[in-house]
Short mmCIF file of C-alpha atoms in Angstrom, two decimals:
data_model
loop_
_atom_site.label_atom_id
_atom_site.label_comp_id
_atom_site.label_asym_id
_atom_site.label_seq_id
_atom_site.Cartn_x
_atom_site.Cartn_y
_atom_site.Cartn_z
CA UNK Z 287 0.00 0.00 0.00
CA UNK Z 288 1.17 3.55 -1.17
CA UNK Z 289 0.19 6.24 1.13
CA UNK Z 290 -0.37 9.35 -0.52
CA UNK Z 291 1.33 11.80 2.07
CA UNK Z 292 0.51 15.25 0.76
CA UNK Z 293 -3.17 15.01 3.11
CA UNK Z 294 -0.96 14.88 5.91
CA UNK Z 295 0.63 17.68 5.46
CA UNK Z 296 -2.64 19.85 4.12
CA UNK Z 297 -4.28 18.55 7.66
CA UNK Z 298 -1.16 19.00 9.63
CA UNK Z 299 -0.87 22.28 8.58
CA UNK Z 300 -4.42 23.05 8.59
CA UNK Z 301 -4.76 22.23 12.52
CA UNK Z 302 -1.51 24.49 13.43
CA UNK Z 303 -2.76 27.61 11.38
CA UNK Z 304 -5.79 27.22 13.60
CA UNK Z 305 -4.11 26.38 16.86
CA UNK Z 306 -1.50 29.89 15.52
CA UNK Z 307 -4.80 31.68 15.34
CA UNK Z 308 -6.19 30.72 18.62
CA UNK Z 309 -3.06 31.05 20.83
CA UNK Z 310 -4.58 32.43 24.21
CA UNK Z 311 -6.48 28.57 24.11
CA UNK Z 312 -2.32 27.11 23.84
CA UNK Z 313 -0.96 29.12 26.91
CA UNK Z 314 -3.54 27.62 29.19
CA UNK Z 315 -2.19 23.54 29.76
CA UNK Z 316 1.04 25.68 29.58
CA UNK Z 317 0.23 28.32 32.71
CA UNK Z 318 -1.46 24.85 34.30
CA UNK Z 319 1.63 23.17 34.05
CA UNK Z 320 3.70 26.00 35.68
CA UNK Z 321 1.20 26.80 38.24
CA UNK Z 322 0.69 23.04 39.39
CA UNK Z 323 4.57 22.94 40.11
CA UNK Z 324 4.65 26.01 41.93
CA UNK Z 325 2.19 24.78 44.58
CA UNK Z 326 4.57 21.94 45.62
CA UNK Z 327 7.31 24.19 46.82
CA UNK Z 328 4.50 26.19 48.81
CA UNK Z 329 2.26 23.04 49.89
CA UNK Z 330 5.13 20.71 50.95
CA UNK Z 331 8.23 22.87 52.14
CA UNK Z 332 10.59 25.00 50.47
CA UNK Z 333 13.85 23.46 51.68
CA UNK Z 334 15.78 22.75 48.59
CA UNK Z 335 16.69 19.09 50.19
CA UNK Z 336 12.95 18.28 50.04
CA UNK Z 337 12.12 19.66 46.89
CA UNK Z 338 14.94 17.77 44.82
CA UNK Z 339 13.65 14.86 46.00
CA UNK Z 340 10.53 14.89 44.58
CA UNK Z 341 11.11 17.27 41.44
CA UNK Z 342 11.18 14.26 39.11
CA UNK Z 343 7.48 13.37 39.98
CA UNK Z 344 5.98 16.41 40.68
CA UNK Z 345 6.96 17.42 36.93
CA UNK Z 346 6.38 14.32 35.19
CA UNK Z 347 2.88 14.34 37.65
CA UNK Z 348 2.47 17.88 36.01
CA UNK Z 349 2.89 17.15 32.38
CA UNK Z 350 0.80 14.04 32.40
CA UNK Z 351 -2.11 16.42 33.88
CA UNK Z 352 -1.11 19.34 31.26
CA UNK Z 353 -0.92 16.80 28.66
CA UNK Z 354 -4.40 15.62 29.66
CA UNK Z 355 -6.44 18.57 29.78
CA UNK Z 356 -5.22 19.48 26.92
CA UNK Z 357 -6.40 16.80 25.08
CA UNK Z 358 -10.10 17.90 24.78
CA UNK Z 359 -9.39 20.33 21.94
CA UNK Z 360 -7.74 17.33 19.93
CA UNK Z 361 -11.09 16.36 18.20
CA UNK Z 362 -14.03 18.00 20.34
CA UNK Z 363 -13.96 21.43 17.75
CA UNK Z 364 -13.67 19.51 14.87
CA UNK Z 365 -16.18 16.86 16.19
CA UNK Z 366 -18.88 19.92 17.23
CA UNK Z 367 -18.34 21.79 13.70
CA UNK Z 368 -18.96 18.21 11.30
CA UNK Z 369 -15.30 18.45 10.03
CA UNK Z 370 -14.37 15.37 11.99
CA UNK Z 371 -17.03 13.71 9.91
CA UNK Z 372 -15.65 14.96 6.62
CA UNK Z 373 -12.59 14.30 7.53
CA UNK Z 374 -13.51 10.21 8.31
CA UNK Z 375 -15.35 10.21 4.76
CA UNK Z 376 -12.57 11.16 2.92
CA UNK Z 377 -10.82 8.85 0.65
CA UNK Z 378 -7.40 8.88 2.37
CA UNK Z 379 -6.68 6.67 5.58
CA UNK Z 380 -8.22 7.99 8.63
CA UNK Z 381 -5.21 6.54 10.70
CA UNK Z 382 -2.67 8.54 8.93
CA UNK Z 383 -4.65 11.29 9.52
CA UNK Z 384 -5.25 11.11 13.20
CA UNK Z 385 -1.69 11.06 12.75
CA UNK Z 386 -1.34 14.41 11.59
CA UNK Z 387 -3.95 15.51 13.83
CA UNK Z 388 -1.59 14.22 16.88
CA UNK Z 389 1.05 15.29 15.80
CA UNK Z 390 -0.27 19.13 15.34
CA UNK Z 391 -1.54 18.39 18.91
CA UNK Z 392 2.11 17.37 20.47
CA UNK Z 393 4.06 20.62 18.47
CA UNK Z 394 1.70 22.95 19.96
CA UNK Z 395 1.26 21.34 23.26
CA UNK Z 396 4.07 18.86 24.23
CA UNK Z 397 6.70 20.75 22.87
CA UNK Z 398 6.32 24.27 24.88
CA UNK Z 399 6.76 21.53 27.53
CA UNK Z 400 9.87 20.57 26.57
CA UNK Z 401 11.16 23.97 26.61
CA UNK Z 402 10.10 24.66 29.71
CA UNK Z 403 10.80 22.10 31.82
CA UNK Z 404 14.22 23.09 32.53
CA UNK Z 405 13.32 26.41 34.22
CA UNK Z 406 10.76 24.85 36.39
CA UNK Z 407 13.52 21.49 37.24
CA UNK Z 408 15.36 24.89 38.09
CA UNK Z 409 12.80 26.35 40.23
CA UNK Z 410 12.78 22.69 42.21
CA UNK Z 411 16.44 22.42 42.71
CA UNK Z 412 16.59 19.25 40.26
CA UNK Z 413 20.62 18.59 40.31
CA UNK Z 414 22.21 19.71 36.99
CA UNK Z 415 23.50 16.46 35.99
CA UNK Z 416 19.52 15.53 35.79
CA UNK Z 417 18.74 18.26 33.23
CA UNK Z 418 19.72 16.38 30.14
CA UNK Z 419 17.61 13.21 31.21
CA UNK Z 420 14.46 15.28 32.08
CA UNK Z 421 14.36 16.94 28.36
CA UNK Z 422 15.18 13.56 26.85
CA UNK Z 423 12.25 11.52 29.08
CA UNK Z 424 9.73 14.59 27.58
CA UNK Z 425 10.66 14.05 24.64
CA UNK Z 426 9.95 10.65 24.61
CA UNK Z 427 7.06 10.60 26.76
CA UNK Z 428 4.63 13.10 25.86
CA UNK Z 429 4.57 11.96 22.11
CA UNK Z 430 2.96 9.23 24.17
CA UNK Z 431 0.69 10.84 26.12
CA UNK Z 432 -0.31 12.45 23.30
CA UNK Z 433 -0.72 9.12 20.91
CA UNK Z 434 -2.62 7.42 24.05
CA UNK Z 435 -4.48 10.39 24.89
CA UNK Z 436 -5.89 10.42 21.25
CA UNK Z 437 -7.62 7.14 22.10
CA UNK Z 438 -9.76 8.12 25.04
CA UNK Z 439 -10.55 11.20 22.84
CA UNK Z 440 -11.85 9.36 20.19
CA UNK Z 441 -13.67 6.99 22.61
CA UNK Z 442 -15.14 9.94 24.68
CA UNK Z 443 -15.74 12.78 21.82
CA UNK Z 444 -19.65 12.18 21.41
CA UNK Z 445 -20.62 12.26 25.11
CA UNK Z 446 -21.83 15.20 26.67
CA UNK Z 447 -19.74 15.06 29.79
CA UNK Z 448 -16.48 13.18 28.24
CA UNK Z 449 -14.13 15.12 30.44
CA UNK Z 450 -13.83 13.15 33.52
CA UNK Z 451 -14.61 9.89 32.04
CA UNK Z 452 -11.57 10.50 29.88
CA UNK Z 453 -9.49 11.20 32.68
CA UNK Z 454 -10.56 7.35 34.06
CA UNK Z 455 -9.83 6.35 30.82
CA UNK Z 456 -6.47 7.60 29.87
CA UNK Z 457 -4.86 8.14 32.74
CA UNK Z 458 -4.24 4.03 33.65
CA UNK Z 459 -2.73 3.65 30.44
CA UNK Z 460 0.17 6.79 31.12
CA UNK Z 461 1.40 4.93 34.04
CA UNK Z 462 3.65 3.07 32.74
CA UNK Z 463 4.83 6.22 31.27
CA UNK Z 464 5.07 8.01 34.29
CA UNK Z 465 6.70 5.29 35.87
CA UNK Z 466 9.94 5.14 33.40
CA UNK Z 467 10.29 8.51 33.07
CA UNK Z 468 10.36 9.67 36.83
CA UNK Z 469 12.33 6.80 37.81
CA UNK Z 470 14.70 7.71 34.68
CA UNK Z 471 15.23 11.22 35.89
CA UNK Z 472 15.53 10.09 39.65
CA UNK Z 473 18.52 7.32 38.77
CA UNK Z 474 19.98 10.43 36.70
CA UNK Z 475 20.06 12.57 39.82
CA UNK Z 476 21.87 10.09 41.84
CA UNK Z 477 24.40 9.76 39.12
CA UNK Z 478 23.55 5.88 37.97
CA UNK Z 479 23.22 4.93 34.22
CA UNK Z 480 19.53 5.56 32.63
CA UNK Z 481 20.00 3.89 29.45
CA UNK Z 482 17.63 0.63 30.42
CA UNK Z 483 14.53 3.07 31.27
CA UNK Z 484 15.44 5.34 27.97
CA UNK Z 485 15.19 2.07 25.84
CA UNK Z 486 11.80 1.18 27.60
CA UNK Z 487 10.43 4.74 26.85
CA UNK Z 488 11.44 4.14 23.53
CA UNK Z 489 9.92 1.36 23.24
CA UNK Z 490 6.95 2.22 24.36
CA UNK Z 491 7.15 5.28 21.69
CA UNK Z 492 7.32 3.13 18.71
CA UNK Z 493 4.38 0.43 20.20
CA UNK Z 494 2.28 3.67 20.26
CA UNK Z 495 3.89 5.35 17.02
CA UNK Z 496 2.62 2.36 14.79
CA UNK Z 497 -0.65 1.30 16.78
CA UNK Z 498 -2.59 3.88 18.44
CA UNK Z 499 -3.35 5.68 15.21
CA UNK Z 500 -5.41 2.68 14.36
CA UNK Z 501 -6.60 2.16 17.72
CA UNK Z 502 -8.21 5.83 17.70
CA UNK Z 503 -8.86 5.66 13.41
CA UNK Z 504 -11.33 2.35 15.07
CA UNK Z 505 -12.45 4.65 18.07
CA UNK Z 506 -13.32 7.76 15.90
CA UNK Z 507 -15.60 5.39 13.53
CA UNK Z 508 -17.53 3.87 16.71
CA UNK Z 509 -18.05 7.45 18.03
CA UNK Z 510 -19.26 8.35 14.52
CA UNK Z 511 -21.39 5.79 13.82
CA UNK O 233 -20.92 -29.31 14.92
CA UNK O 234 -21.03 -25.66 12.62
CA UNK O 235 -24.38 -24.69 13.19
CA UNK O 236 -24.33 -25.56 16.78
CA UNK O 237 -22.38 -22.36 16.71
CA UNK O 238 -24.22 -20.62 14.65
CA UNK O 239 -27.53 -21.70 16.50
CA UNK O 240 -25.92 -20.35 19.65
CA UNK O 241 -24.96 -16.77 18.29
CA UNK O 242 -28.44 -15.88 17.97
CA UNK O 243 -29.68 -13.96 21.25
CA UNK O 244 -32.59 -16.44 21.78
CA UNK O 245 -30.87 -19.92 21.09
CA UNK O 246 -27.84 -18.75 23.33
CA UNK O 247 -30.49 -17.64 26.54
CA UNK O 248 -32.23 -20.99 26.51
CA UNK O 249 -28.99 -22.51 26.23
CA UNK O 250 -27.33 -21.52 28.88
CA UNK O 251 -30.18 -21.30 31.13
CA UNK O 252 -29.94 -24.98 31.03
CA UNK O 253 -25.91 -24.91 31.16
CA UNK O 254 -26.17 -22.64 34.71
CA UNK O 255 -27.39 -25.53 37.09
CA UNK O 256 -24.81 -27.69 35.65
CA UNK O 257 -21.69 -25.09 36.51
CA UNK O 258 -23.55 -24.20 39.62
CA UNK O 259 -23.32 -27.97 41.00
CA UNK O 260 -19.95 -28.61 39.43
CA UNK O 261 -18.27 -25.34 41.33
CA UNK O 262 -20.16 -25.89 44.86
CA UNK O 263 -18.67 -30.11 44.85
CA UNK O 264 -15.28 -28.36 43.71
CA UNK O 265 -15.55 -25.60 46.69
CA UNK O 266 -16.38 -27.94 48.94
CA UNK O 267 -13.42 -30.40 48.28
CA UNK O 268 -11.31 -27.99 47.34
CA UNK O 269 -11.73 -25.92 50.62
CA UNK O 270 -11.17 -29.29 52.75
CA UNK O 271 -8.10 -29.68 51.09
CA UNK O 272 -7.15 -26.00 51.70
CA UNK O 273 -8.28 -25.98 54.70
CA UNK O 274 -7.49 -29.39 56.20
CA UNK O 275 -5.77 -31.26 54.12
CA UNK O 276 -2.61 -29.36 52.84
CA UNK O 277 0.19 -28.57 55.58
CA UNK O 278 0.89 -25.43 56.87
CA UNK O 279 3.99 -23.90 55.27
CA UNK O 280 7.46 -24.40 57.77
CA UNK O 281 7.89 -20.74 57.26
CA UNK O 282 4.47 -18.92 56.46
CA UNK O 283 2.85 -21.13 59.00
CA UNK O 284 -1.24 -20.96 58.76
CA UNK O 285 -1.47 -18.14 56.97
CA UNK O 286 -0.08 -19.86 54.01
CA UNK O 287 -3.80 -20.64 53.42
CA UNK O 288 -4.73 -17.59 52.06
CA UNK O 289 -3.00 -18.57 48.89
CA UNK O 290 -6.19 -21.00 48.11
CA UNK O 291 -8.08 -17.75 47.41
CA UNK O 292 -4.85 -15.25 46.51
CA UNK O 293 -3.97 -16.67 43.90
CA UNK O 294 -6.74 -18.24 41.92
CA UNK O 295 -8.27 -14.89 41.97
CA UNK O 296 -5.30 -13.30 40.72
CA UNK O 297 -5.07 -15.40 37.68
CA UNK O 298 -9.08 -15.31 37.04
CA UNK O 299 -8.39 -11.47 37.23
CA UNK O 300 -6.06 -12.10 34.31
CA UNK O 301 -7.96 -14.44 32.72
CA UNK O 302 -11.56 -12.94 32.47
CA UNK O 303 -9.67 -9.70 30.76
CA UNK O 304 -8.28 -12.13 28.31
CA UNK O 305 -12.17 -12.92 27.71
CA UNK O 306 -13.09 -9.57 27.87
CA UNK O 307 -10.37 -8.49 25.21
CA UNK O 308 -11.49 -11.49 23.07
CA UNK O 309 -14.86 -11.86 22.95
CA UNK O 310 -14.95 -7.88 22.78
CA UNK O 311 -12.50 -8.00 19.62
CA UNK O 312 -14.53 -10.38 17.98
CA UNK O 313 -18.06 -8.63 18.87
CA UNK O 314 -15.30 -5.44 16.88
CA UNK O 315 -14.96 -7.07 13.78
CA UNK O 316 -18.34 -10.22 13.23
CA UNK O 317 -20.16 -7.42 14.99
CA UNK O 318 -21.80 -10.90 16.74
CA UNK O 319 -24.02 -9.95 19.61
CA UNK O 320 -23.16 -12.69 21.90
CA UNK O 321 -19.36 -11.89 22.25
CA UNK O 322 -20.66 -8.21 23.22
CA UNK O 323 -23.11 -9.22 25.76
CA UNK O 324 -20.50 -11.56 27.25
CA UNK O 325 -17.36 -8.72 27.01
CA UNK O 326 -20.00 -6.73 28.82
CA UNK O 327 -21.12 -9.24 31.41
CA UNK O 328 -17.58 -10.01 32.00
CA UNK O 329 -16.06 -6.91 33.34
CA UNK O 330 -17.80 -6.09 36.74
CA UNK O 331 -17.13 -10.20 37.53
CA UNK O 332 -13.02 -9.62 36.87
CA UNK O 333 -13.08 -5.85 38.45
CA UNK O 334 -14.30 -7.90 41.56
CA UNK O 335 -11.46 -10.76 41.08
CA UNK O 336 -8.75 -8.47 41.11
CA UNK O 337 -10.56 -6.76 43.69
CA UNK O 338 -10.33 -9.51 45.95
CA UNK O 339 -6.59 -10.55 44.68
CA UNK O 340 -5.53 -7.23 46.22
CA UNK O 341 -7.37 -7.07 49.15
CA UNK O 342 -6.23 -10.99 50.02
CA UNK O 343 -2.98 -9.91 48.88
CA UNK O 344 -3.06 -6.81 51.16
CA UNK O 345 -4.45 -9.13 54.18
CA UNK O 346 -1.69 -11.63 53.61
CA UNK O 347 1.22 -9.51 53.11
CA UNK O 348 0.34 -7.89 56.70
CA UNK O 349 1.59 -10.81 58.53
CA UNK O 350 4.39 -11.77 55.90
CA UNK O 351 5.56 -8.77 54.76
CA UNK O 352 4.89 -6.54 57.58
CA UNK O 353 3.00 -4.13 55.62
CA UNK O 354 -0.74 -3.67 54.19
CA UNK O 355 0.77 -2.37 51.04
CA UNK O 356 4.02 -2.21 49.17
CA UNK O 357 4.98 -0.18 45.49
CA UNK O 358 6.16 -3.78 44.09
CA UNK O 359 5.84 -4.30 40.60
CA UNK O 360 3.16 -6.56 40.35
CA UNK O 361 1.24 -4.78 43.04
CA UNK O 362 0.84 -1.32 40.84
CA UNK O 363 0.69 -3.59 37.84
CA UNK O 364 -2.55 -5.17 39.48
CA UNK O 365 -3.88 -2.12 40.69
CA UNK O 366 -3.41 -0.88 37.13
CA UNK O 367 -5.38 -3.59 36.16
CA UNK O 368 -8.24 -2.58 38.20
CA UNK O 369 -8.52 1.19 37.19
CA UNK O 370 -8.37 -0.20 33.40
CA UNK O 371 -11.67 -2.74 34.10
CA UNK O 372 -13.26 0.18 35.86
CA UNK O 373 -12.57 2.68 33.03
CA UNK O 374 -14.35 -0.13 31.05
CA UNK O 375 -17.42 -0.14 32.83
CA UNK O 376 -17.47 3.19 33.12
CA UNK O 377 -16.93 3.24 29.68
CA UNK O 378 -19.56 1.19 28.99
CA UNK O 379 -21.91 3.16 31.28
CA UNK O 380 -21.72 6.36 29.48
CA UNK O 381 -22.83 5.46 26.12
CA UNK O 382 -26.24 5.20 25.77
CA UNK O 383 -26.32 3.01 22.73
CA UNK O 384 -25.60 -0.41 24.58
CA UNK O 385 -23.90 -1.66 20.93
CA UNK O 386 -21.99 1.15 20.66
CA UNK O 387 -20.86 1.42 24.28
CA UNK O 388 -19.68 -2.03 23.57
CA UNK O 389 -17.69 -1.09 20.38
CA UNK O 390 -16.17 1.43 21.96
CA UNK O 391 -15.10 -0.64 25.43
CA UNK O 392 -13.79 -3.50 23.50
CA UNK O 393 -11.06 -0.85 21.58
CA UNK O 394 -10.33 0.31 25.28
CA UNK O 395 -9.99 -3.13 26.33
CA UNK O 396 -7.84 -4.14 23.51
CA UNK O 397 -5.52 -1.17 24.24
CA UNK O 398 -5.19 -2.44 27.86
CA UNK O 399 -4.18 -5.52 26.74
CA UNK O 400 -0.69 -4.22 26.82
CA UNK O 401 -0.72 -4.41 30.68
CA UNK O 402 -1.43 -8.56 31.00
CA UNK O 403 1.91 -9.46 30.11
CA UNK O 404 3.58 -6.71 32.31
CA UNK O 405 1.85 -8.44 35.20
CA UNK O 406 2.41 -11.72 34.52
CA UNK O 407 6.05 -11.15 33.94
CA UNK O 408 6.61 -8.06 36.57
CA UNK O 409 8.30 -10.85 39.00
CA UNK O 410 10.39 -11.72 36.76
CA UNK O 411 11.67 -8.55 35.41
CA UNK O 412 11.57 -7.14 38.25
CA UNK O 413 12.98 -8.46 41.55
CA UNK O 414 10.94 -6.96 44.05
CA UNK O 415 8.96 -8.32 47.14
CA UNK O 416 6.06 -9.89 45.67
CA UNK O 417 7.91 -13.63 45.31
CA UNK O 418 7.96 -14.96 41.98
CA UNK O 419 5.49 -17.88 40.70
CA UNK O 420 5.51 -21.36 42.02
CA UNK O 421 3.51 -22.80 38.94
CA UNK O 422 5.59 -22.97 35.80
CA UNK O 423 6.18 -24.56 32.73
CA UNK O 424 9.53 -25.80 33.45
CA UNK O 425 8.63 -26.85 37.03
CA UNK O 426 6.79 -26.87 39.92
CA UNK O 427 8.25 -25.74 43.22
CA UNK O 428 5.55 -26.81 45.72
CA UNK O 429 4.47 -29.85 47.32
CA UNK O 430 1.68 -31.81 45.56
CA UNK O 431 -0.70 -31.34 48.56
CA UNK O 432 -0.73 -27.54 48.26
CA UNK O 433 -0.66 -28.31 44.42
CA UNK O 434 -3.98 -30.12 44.32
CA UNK O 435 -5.98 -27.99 46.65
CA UNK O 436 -4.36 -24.87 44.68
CA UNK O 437 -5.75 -26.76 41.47
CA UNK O 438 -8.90 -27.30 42.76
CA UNK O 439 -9.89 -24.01 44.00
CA UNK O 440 -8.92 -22.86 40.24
CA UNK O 441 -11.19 -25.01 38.90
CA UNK O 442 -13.92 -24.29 40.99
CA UNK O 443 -13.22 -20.09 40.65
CA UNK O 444 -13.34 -20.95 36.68
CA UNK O 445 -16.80 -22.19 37.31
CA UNK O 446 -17.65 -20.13 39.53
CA UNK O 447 -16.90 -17.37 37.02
CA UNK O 448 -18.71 -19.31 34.12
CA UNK O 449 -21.82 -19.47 36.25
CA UNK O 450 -22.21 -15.92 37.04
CA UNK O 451 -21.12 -14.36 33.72
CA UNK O 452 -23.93 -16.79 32.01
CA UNK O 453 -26.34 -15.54 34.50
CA UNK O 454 -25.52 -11.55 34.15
CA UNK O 455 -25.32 -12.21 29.98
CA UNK O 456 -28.84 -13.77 30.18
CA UNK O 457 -29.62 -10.20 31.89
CA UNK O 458 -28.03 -8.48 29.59
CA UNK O 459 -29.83 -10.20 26.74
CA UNK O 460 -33.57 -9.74 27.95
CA UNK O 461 -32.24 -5.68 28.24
CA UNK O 462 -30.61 -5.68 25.16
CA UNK O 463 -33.47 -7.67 23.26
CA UNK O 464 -36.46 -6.33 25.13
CA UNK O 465 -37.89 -4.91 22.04
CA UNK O 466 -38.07 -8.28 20.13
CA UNK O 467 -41.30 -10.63 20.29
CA UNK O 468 -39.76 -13.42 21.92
CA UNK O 469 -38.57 -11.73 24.57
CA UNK O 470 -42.00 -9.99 25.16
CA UNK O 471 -43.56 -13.74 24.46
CA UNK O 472 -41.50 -14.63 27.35
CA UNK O 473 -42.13 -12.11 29.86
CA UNK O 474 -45.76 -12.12 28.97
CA UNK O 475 -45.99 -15.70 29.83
CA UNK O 476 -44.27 -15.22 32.89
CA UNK O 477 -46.68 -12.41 34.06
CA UNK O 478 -49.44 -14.72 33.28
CA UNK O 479 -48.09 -17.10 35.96
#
């Protein structure tokens, strides 16, 4: 099978010249992740001992909520407006289109994420030599959340009051995420080798690369129908 | 042989069916309780370390492994309702999920009760512990799943894709004690061996058996449930609750 890639880019592009022209809606998982992390310092203590303890989690904890709630806008305008259905009757695989769809969804939302999780692993004393493993377990992880996320979406997109059901839904399936990634980061911190956790994010990258799309191409058609 | 099946895919072939099939499993799994508590019980020596409390495996672990096992089902029959759309495999992907939520319900909370006295804790962060407990959250985002959607087809379309997508977590339980060399001690029961005496063995064999049927009885009694709902608008299913009415 040839797949004709040039509605991939029309969609991809199509969904960030929207998200470009709605950009207040993009700050707010943003200003949620920040704000999350700054109530740990207050709520716990702000000894710098405490803090780098638990910096890992609290900002893997953080993205995996950001990541989350940000997830609604994935299909819910599209869905509201008929395009979704236009865009399932079209003649070009719906799976490689959720793909594009994603993957507008992780530029505009994982990425600022990326970026600035150093300041806030600065803001929680997270030890220096942790830095490089942080950026590289976001990387890897929240092109998961977002894959995984797209599931539940698709799953939850026709009910009325999909927000907290999707939260039940999706959030089982990012622990294993969480778990790699945070305990990554904290082995980094101690100064001991991350390489086996990397390979398992990794791993789990490429499982979700090649078979969520189809998972949520199967979801969108049930929540269609 | 052939249509046999095909007799028992349709809604009203299947309920008669397995009305008749329920006293049968019912009769079967109360004899295999009954031995197979004796033998848990009575029978089987306490363990030289674990002393009587070695017991609570009888009901630990078959529940764990039906917890396992009825997702399998679920995953299964709810792929197969996904792609032969056949109504049966959705009623019984439905029917299934509350009975394993409850199975790995009580795995935990045995687990939690035994690992009190033997571990010296309620609850540990081990590997198969969160994997289990993962388990749980992903058969109660099912039902909840399933719940939601008005449509009782489409809710189970769209549980059997979330059910399929939690299949990834089965084999990181069933492996996590190997991987993983945490607290939670690793299987007795393989395929290369077996590392515990034969009297454990048998009453450990026998409670399995008798949770299987257990779990056959009551997921053939909530699908017959689920059928009369599911079918209540079609004249044999008024036929039937007419005639009961008349009674």
């Amino acid at each position: 099978m040839i797949f004709n890639l040039s509605p991939f880019y029309l969609l991809l592009k199509r969904d960030l010249t929207l998200a470009y022209r709605h950009r207040s809606e993009l700050a707010n998982p943003l200003l949620f992740f920040v704000i999350v992390i700054s109530l740990f310092p207050l709520g716990i203590s702000p000894e710098s001992k405490d803090l780098q303890g638990i910096a890992p989690g609290v900002i893997w904890v953080a993205a995996l909520l950001a990541a989350m709630l940000s997830l609604d806008n994935l299909f819910r305008s599209d869905f509201e407006d008929g395009t979704l259905e236009q865009i399932a009757l079209s003649a070009h695989s719906l799976s490689l289109l959720v793909l594009a769809k994603v993957l507008a969804h992780w530029l505009v939302t994982g990425l600022p994420l990326i970026l600035l999780a150093p300041f806030l692993g600065i803001l929680l004393f997270l030890p220096e030599q942790a830095m490089l493993t942080l950026i590289a377990t976001l990387a890897l992880g929240t092109p998961i959340l977002s894959l995984v996320g797209a599931i539940g979406v698709a799953l939850t997109v026709g009910l009325r009051r999909g927000g907290v059901l999707l939260s039940l839904l999706v959030l089982p399936l990012y622990i294993p995420v969480l778990i790699f990634a945070a305990g990554a980061v904290n082995e980094a911190a101690r100064g001991f080798p991350v390489a086996g956790q990397l390979y398992f994010l990794a791993a789990l990258l490429t499982l979700s690369l090649t078979l969520a799309p189809f998972a949520t191409a199967a979801a969108l058609r049930i929540s269609l129908s | 042989m052939w249509l046999f099946f095909q007799k028992l895919a349709s809604p009203k072939y299947f309920y008669n069916f397995s009305g008749r099939l329920i006293p049968w499993f019912g009769w079967a799994c109360l004899a295999l309780f009954a031995v197979g508590l004796y033998y848990s019980l009575i029978e089987a020596p306490p363990d030289y370390q674990q002393k009587e409390s070695v017991r609570i495996m009888y009901i630990h672990v078959p529940s764990a492994w039906m917890s396992m096992f009825v997702y399998m089902v679920m995953a299964i029959t709810g792929g197969i309702g996904l792609i032969w759309r056949m109504k049966i495999a959705e009623v019984i992907a439905a029917s299934s999920a509350p009975i394993g939520a409850s199975f790995t319900f009580l795995a935990l909370a045995t687990g939690s009760l035994w690992g009190k006295p033997m571990w010296g804790t309620w609850w540990v962060w081990d590997a198969r512990l969160t994997s289990e407990l993962i388990l749980l959250f992903l058969y109660l985002g099912v039902i909840a799943l399933n719940s939601a959607i008005e449509d009782k087809r489409i809710a189970s379309r769209a549980s059997a894709v979330l059910a399929l997508v939690g299949v990834v977590n089965i084999p990181i339980i069933h492996y996590s004690v190997l991987w993983w060399n945490t607290l939670h001690q690793p299987p007795s029961i393989k395929a290369s061996g077996i590392s515990i005496h034969y009297s454990m063995l048998i009453a450990l064999l026998l409670m399995a058996v008798a949770f299987k049927l257990f779990y056959m009885m009551v997921v053939l009694m909530r699908a017959r449930c689920e059928i009369l709902d599911r079918e209540r608008n079609t004249s044999w299913v008024q036929e039937l609750v007419s005639a009961r009415s008349a009674l």
